[in-house]
mmCIF file of N, CA and C in Angstrom:
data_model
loop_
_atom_site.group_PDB
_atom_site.id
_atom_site.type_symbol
_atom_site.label_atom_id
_atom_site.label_comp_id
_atom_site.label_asym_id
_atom_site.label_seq_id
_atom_site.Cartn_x
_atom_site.Cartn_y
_atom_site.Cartn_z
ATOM 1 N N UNK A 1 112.679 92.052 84.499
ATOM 2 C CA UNK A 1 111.652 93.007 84.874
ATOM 3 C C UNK A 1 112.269 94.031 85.820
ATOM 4 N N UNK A 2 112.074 95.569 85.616
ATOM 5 C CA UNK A 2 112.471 96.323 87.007
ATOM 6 C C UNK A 2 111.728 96.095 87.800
ATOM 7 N N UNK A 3 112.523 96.375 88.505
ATOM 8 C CA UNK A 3 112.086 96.816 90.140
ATOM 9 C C UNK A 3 111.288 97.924 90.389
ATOM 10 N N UNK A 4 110.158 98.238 91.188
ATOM 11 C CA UNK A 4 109.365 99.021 91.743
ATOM 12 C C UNK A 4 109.989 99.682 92.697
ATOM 13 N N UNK A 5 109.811 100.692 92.307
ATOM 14 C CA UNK A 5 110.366 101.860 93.385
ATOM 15 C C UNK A 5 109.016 102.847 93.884
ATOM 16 N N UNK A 6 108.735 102.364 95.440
ATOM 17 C CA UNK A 6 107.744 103.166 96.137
ATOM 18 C C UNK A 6 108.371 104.371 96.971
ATOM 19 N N UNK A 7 108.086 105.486 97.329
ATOM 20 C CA UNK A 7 108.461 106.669 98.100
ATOM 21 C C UNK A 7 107.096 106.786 98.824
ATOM 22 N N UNK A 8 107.831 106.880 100.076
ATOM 23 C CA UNK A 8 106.433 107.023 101.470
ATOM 24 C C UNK A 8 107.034 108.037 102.170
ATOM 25 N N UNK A 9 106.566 109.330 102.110
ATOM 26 C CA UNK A 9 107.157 110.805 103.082
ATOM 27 C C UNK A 9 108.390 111.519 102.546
ATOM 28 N N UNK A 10 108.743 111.006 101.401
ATOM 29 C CA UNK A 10 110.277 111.418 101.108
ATOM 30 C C UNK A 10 110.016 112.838 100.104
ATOM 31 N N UNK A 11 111.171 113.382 101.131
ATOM 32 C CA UNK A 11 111.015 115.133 100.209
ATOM 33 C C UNK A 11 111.684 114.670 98.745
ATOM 34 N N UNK A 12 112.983 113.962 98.721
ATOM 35 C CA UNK A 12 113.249 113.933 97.228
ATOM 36 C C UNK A 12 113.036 113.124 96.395
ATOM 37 N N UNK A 13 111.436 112.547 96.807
ATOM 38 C CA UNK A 13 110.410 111.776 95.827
ATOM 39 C C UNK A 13 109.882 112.807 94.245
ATOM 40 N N UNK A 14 109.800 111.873 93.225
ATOM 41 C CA UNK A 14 109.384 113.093 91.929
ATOM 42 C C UNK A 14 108.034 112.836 92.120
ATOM 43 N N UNK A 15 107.770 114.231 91.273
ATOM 44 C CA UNK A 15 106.112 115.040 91.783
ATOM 45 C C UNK A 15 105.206 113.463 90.642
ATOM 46 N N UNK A 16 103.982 113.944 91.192
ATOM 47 C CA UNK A 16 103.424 112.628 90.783
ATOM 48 C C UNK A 16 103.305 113.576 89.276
ATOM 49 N N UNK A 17 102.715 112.259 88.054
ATOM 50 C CA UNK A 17 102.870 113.082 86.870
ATOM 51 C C UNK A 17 101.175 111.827 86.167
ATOM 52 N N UNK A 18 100.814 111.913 86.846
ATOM 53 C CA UNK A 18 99.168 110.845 86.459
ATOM 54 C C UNK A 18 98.266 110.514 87.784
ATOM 55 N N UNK A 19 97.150 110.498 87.211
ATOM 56 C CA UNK A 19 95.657 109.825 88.491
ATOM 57 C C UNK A 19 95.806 108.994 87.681
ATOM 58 N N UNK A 20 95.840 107.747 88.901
ATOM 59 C CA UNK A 20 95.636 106.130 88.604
ATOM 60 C C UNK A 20 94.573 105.579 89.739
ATOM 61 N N UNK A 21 93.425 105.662 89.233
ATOM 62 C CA UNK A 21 92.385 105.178 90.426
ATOM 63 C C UNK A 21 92.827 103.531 90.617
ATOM 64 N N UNK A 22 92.750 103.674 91.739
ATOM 65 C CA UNK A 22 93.105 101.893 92.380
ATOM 66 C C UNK A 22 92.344 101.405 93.062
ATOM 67 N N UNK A 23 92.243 99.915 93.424
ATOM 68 C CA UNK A 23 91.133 99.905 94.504
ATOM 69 C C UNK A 23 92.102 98.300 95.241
ATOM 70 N N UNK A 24 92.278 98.243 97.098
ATOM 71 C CA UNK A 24 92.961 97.087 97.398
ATOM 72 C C UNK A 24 91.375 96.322 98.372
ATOM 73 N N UNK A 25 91.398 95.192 98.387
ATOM 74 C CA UNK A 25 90.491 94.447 98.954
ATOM 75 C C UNK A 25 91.222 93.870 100.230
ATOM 76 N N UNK A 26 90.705 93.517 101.653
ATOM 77 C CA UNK A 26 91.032 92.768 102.204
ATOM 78 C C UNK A 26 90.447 91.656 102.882
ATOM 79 N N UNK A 27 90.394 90.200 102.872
ATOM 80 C CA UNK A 27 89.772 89.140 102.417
ATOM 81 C C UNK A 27 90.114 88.252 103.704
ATOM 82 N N UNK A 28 88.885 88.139 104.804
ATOM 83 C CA UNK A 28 89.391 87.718 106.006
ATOM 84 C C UNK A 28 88.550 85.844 105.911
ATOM 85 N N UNK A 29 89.202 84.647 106.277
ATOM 86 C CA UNK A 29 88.247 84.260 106.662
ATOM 87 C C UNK A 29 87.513 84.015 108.220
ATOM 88 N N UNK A 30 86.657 82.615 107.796
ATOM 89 C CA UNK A 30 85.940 82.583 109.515
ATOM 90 C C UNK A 30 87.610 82.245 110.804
ATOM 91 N N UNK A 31 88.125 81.836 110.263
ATOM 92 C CA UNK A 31 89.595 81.503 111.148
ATOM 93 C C UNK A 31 90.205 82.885 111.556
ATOM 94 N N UNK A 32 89.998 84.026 110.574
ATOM 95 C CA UNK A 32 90.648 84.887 110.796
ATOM 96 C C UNK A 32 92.493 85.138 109.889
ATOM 97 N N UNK A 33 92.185 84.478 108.754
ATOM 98 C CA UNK A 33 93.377 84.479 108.539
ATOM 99 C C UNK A 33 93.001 85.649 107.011
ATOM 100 N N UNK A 34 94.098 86.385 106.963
ATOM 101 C CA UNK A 34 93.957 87.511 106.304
ATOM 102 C C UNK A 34 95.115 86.826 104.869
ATOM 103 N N UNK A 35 94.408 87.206 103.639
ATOM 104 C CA UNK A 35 94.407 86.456 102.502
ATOM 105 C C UNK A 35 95.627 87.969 101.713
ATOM 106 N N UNK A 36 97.098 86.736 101.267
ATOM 107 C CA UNK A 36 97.691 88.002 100.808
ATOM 108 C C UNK A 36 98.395 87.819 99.879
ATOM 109 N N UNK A 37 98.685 88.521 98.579
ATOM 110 C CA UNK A 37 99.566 87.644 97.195
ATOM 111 C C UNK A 37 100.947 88.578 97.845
ATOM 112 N N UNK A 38 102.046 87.637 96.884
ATOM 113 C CA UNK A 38 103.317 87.929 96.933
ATOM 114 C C UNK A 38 103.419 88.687 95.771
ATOM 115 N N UNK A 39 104.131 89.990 95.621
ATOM 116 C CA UNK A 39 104.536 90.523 94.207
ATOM 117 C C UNK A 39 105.540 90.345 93.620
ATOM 118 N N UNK A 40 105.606 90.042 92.869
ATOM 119 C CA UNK A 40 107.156 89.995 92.157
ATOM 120 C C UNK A 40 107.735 90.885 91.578
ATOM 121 N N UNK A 41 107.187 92.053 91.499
ATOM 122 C CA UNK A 41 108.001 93.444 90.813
ATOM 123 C C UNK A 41 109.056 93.908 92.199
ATOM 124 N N UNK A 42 108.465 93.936 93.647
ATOM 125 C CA UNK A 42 109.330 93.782 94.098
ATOM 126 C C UNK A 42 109.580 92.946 95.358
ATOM 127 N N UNK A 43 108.955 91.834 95.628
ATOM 128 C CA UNK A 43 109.372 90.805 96.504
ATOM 129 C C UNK A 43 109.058 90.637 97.613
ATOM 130 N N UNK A 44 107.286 91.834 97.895
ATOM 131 C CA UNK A 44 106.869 91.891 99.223
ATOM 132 C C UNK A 44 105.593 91.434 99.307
ATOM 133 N N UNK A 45 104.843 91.559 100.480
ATOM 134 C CA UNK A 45 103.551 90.472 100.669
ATOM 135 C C UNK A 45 102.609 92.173 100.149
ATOM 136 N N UNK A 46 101.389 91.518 99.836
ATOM 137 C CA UNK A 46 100.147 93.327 100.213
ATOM 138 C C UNK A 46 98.883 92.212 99.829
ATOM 139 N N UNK A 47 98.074 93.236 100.397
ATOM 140 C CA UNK A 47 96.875 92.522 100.328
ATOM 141 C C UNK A 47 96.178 92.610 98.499
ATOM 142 N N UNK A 48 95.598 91.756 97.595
ATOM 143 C CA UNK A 48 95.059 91.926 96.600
ATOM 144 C C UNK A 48 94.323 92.881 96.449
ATOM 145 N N UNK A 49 95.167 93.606 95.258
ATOM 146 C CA UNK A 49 94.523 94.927 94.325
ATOM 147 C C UNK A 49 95.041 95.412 92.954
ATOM 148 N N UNK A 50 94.796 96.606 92.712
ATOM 149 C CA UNK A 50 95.069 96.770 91.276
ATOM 150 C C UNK A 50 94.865 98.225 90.748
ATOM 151 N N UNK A 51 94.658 98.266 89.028
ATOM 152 C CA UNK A 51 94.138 99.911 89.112
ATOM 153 C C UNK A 51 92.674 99.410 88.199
ATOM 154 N N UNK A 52 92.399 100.085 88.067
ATOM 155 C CA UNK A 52 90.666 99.742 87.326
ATOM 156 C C UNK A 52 90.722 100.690 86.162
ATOM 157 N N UNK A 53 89.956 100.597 85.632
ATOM 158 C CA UNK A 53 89.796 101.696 84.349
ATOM 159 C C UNK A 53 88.664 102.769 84.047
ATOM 160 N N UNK A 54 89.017 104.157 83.704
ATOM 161 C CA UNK A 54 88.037 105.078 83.805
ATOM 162 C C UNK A 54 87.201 104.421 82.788
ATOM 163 N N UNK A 55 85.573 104.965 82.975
ATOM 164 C CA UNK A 55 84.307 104.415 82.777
ATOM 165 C C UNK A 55 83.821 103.449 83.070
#
């Protein structure tokens, strides 16, 4: 599988080329412990989300 390549502030990031509506949830409980999947595209923690589909 590749690897995911994210760009955060970078001038020689390529121009975006699609709208992908997304939506991330964050899922606390009464303890306070904040609920988080591991990704495997590239090997970091984020809180559960995704993209959804127009209509």
């Amino acid at each position: 599988m590749a690897r995911r390549l994210d760009f955060h502030d970078a001038p020689s990031a390529p121009a975006p080329n699609n709208l992908a509506p997304l939506v991330n949830v964050v899922v606390v409980d009464d303890a306070g412990n904040l609920l988080m999947i591991h990704r495997t595209d590239n090997d970091n923690r984020a809180v559960p989300g995704g993209a959804i589909d127009l209509g």
